[in-house]
Tab-separated table of C-alpha atoms in Angstrom:
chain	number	residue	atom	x	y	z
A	782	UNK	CA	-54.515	-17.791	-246.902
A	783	UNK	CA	-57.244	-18.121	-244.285
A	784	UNK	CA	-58.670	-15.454	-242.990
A	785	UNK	CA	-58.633	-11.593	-244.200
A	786	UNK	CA	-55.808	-10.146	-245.863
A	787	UNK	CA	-53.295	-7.887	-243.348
A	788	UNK	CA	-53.176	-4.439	-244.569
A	789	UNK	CA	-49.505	-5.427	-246.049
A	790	UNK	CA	-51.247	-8.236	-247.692
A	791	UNK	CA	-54.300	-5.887	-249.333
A	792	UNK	CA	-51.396	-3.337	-250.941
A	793	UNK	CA	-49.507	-6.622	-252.007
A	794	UNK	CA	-52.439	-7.958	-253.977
A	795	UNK	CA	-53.688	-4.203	-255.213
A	796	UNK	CA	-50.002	-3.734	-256.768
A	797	UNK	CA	-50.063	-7.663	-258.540
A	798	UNK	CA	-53.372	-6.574	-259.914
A	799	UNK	CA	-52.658	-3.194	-260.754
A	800	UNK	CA	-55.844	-1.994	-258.834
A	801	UNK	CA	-56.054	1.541	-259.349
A	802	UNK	CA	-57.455	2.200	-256.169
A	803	UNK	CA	-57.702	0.472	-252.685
A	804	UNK	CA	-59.630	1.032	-249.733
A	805	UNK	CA	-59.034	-0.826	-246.525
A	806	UNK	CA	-61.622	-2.180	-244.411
A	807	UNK	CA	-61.929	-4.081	-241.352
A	808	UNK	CA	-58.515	-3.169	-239.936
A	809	UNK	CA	-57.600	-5.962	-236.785
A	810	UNK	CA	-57.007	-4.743	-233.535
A	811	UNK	CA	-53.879	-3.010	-231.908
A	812	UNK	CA	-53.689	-1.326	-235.815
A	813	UNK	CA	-55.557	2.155	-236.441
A	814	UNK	CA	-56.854	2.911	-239.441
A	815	UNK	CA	-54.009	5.333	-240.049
A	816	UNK	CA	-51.221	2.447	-239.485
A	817	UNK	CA	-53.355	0.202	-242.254
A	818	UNK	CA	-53.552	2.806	-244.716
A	819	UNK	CA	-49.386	3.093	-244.322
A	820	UNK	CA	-48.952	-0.525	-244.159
A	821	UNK	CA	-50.828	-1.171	-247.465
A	822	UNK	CA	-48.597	1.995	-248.780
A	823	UNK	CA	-45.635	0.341	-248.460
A	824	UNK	CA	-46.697	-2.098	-250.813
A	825	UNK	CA	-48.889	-0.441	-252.931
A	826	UNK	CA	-48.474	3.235	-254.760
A	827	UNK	CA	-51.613	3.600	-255.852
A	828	UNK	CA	-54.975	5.579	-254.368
A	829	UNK	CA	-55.654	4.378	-250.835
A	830	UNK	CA	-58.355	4.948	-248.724
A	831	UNK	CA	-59.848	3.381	-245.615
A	832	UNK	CA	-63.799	2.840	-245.407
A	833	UNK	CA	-64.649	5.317	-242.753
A	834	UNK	CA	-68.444	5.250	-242.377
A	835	UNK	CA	-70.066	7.385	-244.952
A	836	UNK	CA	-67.495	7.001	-247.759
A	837	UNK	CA	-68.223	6.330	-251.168
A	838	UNK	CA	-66.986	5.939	-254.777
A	839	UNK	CA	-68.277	6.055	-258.025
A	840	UNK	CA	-67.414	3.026	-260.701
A	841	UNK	CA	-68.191	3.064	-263.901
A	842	UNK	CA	-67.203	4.582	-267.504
A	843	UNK	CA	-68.232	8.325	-266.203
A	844	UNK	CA	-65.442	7.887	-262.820
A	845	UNK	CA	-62.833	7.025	-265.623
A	846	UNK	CA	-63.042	3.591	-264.905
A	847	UNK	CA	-63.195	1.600	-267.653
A	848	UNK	CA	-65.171	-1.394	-267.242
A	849	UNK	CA	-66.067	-2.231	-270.372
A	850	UNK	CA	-62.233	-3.070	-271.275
A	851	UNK	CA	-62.134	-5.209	-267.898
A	852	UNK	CA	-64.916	-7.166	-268.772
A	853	UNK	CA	-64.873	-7.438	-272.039
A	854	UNK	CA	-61.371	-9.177	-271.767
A	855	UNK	CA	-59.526	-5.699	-273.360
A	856	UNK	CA	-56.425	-5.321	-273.761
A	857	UNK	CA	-55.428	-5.614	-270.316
A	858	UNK	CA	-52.847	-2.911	-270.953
């Protein structure tokens, strides 16, 4: 797929890799950031967010991610 994803295509791949959160980021033109966000909803029904300037997240085993069972090959459960 060349290219970035379309918003559709982000909540597409979020949902096959049971992301638990996805923020949307260089939206193309003629969509707003509003129209991403619902286009990657309609796909996705996790936590989405678009990267306004000035957001953040924490990662990490205190933000209830855990990384350790990613990485570590867990039991992908």
């Amino acid at each position: 797929m060349p290219g970035h994803h379309s918003a559709a295509q982000a909540g597409r791949s979020a949902a096959d890799a049971r992301a638990g959160r996805l923020v949307v980021t260089h939206v193309g033109p003629g969509t707003t950031p509003a129209e991403a966000v619902a286009l990657a909803a309609a796909e996705y029904s996790g936590d989405i967010a678009h990267a306004d300037p000035g957001l953040w997240f924490e990662a990490g085993a205190g933000a209830g991610v855990d990384v350790g069972a990613r990485a570590g090959g867990g039991t992908g459960a």
